[in-house]
PDB file of C-alpha atoms in Angstrom:
ATOM      1  CA  UNK A   1      -0.443  -0.117  -0.028  1.00 47.00           C
ATOM      2  CA  UNK A   2       3.308   2.134   0.598  1.00 50.00           C
ATOM      3  CA  UNK A   3       3.937   1.960  -2.846  1.00 51.00           C
ATOM      4  CA  UNK A   4       0.393   2.888  -4.479  1.00 55.00           C
ATOM      5  CA  UNK A   5       0.688   6.092  -2.418  1.00 58.00           C
ATOM      6  CA  UNK A   6       3.890   7.228  -3.067  1.00 60.00           C
ATOM      7  CA  UNK A   7       4.436   9.391  -6.155  1.00 65.00           C
ATOM      8  CA  UNK A   8       5.845   8.408  -8.813  1.00 67.00           C
ATOM      9  CA  UNK A   9       9.152   9.336  -8.832  1.00 69.00           C
ATOM     10  CA  UNK A  10       9.722   8.178  -5.521  1.00 72.00           C
ATOM     11  CA  UNK A  11       8.711   4.504  -7.422  1.00 75.00           C
ATOM     12  CA  UNK A  12      12.006   5.436  -9.710  1.00 79.00           C
ATOM     13  CA  UNK A  13      14.288   7.138  -7.632  1.00 84.00           C
ATOM     14  CA  UNK A  14      14.629   4.522  -4.835  1.00 85.00           C
ATOM     15  CA  UNK A  15      16.263   1.753  -6.913  1.00 86.00           C
ATOM     16  CA  UNK A  16      18.376   4.153  -8.680  1.00 90.00           C
ATOM     17  CA  UNK A  17      19.412   5.402  -5.472  1.00 92.00           C
ATOM     18  CA  UNK A  18      19.797   1.651  -4.491  1.00 94.00           C
ATOM     19  CA  UNK A  19      22.030   1.016  -7.222  1.00 95.00           C
ATOM     20  CA  UNK A  20      24.073   3.861  -6.603  1.00 97.00           C
ATOM     21  CA  UNK A  21      25.124   2.840  -2.980  1.00 97.00           C
ATOM     22  CA  UNK A  22      26.080  -0.851  -4.354  1.00 98.00           C
ATOM     23  CA  UNK A  23      28.108   0.531  -7.146  1.00 98.00           C
ATOM     24  CA  UNK A  24      29.846   2.942  -5.002  1.00 98.00           C
ATOM     25  CA  UNK A  25      30.266   0.042  -2.315  1.00 98.00           C
ATOM     26  CA  UNK A  26      31.901  -2.082  -5.528  1.00 98.00           C
ATOM     27  CA  UNK A  27      34.299   0.633  -6.682  1.00 98.00           C
ATOM     28  CA  UNK A  28      35.369   1.379  -2.750  1.00 98.00           C
ATOM     29  CA  UNK A  29      36.175  -2.631  -2.240  1.00 98.00           C
ATOM     30  CA  UNK A  30      38.180  -2.815  -5.336  1.00 98.00           C
ATOM     31  CA  UNK A  31      39.958   0.382  -4.460  1.00 97.00           C
ATOM     32  CA  UNK A  32      40.701  -1.051  -1.417  1.00 97.00           C
ATOM     33  CA  UNK A  33      42.151  -4.007  -2.707  1.00 96.00           C
ATOM     34  CA  UNK A  34      44.582  -2.765  -5.034  1.00 96.00           C
ATOM     35  CA  UNK A  35      46.407  -0.867  -1.830  1.00 96.00           C
ATOM     36  CA  UNK A  36      46.638  -4.145   0.030  1.00 95.00           C
ATOM     37  CA  UNK A  37      47.813  -5.972  -3.259  1.00 94.00           C
ATOM     38  CA  UNK A  38      50.406  -2.760  -4.003  1.00 94.00           C
ATOM     39  CA  UNK A  39      51.804  -3.636  -0.630  1.00 95.00           C
ATOM     40  CA  UNK A  40      52.470  -7.481  -1.378  1.00 94.00           C
ATOM     41  CA  UNK A  41      55.965  -8.383  -1.986  1.00 92.00           C
ATOM     42  CA  UNK A  42      56.730  -9.175  -5.542  1.00 90.00           C
ATOM     43  CA  UNK A  43      56.457 -12.870  -6.866  1.00 89.00           C
ATOM     44  CA  UNK A  44      59.695 -14.920  -6.511  1.00 89.00           C
ATOM     45  CA  UNK A  45      62.179 -14.572  -9.941  1.00 92.00           C
ATOM     46  CA  UNK A  46      63.038 -17.401 -12.120  1.00 89.00           C
ATOM     47  CA  UNK A  47      66.493 -17.372  -9.378  1.00 89.00           C
ATOM     48  CA  UNK A  48      64.251 -17.547  -5.882  1.00 91.00           C
ATOM     49  CA  UNK A  49      62.269 -20.864  -7.399  1.00 89.00           C
ATOM     50  CA  UNK A  50      62.862 -23.848  -5.736  1.00 87.00           C
ATOM     51  CA  UNK A  51      65.713 -26.307  -7.508  1.00 85.00           C
ATOM     52  CA  UNK A  52      66.523 -30.035  -7.469  1.00 85.00           C
ATOM     53  CA  UNK A  53      69.275 -31.463  -5.091  1.00 84.00           C
ATOM     54  CA  UNK A  54      72.652 -31.905  -6.576  1.00 86.00           C
ATOM     55  CA  UNK A  55      72.151 -35.550  -6.512  1.00 84.00           C
ATOM     56  CA  UNK A  56      68.864 -35.398  -8.442  1.00 82.00           C
ATOM     57  CA  UNK A  57      65.484 -36.153  -7.105  1.00 83.00           C
ATOM     58  CA  UNK A  58      65.044 -37.676  -4.341  1.00 81.00           C
ATOM     59  CA  UNK A  59      62.666 -41.037  -4.234  1.00 81.00           C
ATOM     60  CA  UNK A  60      60.422 -42.568  -1.864  1.00 80.00           C
ATOM     61  CA  UNK A  61      62.123 -45.288   0.683  1.00 78.00           C
ATOM     62  CA  UNK A  62      59.524 -48.096   1.274  1.00 79.00           C
ATOM     63  CA  UNK A  63      60.519 -50.027   4.538  1.00 81.00           C
ATOM     64  CA  UNK A  64      57.954 -51.924   7.062  1.00 82.00           C
ATOM     65  CA  UNK A  65      58.846 -50.278  10.817  1.00 81.00           C
ATOM     66  CA  UNK A  66      57.685 -51.711  14.004  1.00 78.00           C
ATOM     67  CA  UNK A  67      56.986 -50.409  17.636  1.00 75.00           C
ATOM     68  CA  UNK A  68      59.657 -49.748  20.046  1.00 69.00           C
ATOM     69  CA  UNK A  69      59.971 -50.896  23.477  1.00 67.00           C
ATOM     70  CA  UNK A  70      59.096 -48.433  25.845  1.00 61.00           C
ATOM     71  CA  UNK A  71      61.478 -48.688  28.676  1.00 60.00           C
ATOM     72  CA  UNK A  72      59.708 -48.285  32.241  1.00 63.00           C
ATOM     73  CA  UNK A  73      60.548 -47.074  35.368  1.00 64.00           C
ATOM     74  CA  UNK A  74      59.882 -49.225  38.781  1.00 70.00           C
ATOM     75  CA  UNK A  75      57.065 -47.633  39.734  1.00 70.00           C
ATOM     76  CA  UNK A  76      55.543 -49.002  36.042  1.00 67.00           C
ATOM     77  CA  UNK A  77      55.497 -44.834  34.306  1.00 67.00           C
ATOM     78  CA  UNK A  78      57.728 -43.637  31.806  1.00 66.00           C
ATOM     79  CA  UNK A  79      59.943 -40.970  32.074  1.00 66.00           C
ATOM     80  CA  UNK A  80      60.285 -38.456  29.327  1.00 66.00           C
ATOM     81  CA  UNK A  81      63.611 -38.471  28.813  1.00 69.00           C
ATOM     82  CA  UNK A  82      63.244 -41.924  27.526  1.00 63.00           C
ATOM     83  CA  UNK A  83      61.522 -41.526  24.493  1.00 63.00           C
ATOM     84  CA  UNK A  84      62.950 -41.400  21.249  1.00 59.00           C
ATOM     85  CA  UNK A  85      60.107 -38.697  19.248  1.00 61.00           C
ATOM     86  CA  UNK A  86      57.110 -38.761  19.026  1.00 55.00           C
ATOM     87  CA  UNK A  87      56.098 -41.565  17.399  1.00 57.00           C
ATOM     88  CA  UNK A  88      58.628 -44.484  19.025  1.00 57.00           C
ATOM     89  CA  UNK A  89      59.347 -47.017  16.151  1.00 73.00           C
ATOM     90  CA  UNK A  90      62.098 -48.740  15.114  1.00 78.00           C
ATOM     91  CA  UNK A  91      63.336 -49.933  11.911  1.00 79.00           C
ATOM     92  CA  UNK A  92      62.342 -54.123  11.461  1.00 81.00           C
ATOM     93  CA  UNK A  93      64.001 -56.972  11.443  1.00 80.00           C
ATOM     94  CA  UNK A  94      62.413 -58.485   8.933  1.00 82.00           C
ATOM     95  CA  UNK A  95      61.889 -56.425   5.727  1.00 81.00           C
ATOM     96  CA  UNK A  96      59.282 -59.016   3.632  1.00 79.00           C
ATOM     97  CA  UNK A  97      56.342 -56.971   2.192  1.00 75.00           C
ATOM     98  CA  UNK A  98      53.134 -58.921   4.321  1.00 72.00           C
ATOM     99  CA  UNK A  99      50.689 -60.642   2.064  1.00 71.00           C
ATOM    100  CA  UNK A 100      47.203 -61.384   2.111  1.00 69.00           C
ATOM    101  CA  UNK A 101      46.665 -64.871   3.487  1.00 67.00           C
ATOM    102  CA  UNK A 102      44.277 -67.057   2.039  1.00 67.00           C
ATOM    103  CA  UNK A 103      41.414 -67.782   3.985  1.00 64.00           C
ATOM    104  CA  UNK A 104      41.675 -64.321   5.884  1.00 62.00           C
ATOM    105  CA  UNK A 105      39.779 -61.217   5.011  1.00 58.00           C
ATOM    106  CA  UNK A 106      42.767 -58.787   4.617  1.00 57.00           C
ATOM    107  CA  UNK A 107      40.678 -56.842   6.906  1.00 62.00           C
ATOM    108  CA  UNK A 108      39.178 -56.143   9.330  1.00 61.00           C
ATOM    109  CA  UNK A 109      34.863 -56.325   8.460  1.00 59.00           C
ATOM    110  CA  UNK A 110      36.250 -57.095   4.768  1.00 57.00           C
ATOM    111  CA  UNK A 111      33.507 -59.901   4.618  1.00 56.00           C
ATOM    112  CA  UNK A 112      35.909 -62.784   3.884  1.00 54.00           C
ATOM    113  CA  UNK A 113      35.564 -66.439   5.107  1.00 54.00           C
ATOM    114  CA  UNK A 114      37.738 -65.623   8.020  1.00 50.00           C
ATOM    115  CA  UNK A 115      40.634 -68.450   9.542  1.00 51.00           C
ATOM    116  CA  UNK A 116      38.568 -71.207  10.675  1.00 48.00           C
TER     117      UNK A 116
END
């Protein structure tokens, strides 16, 4: 009812005013972005890019690991200085790759027959 009672000029002026505010906000955002981008460092040059090591590409090493036996003190607790790192493990003596055994499912809940 308000629009019906408003004069014809208001029906045209309100959308133009809203559009001008939106266009002004977009121009202001782009101007701020240009200022931020101008303060950023330049992209790295070709000489600043990473290079391969002297010996060539480094290849992945695959090995079996096993848990380290953790020492305990006389009260049954572990002392912090007895840890070798945040993941205590060591290289396994047996480096043969584990294979799937017939009669076993291969994974928990894999749906296989399992061992009888």
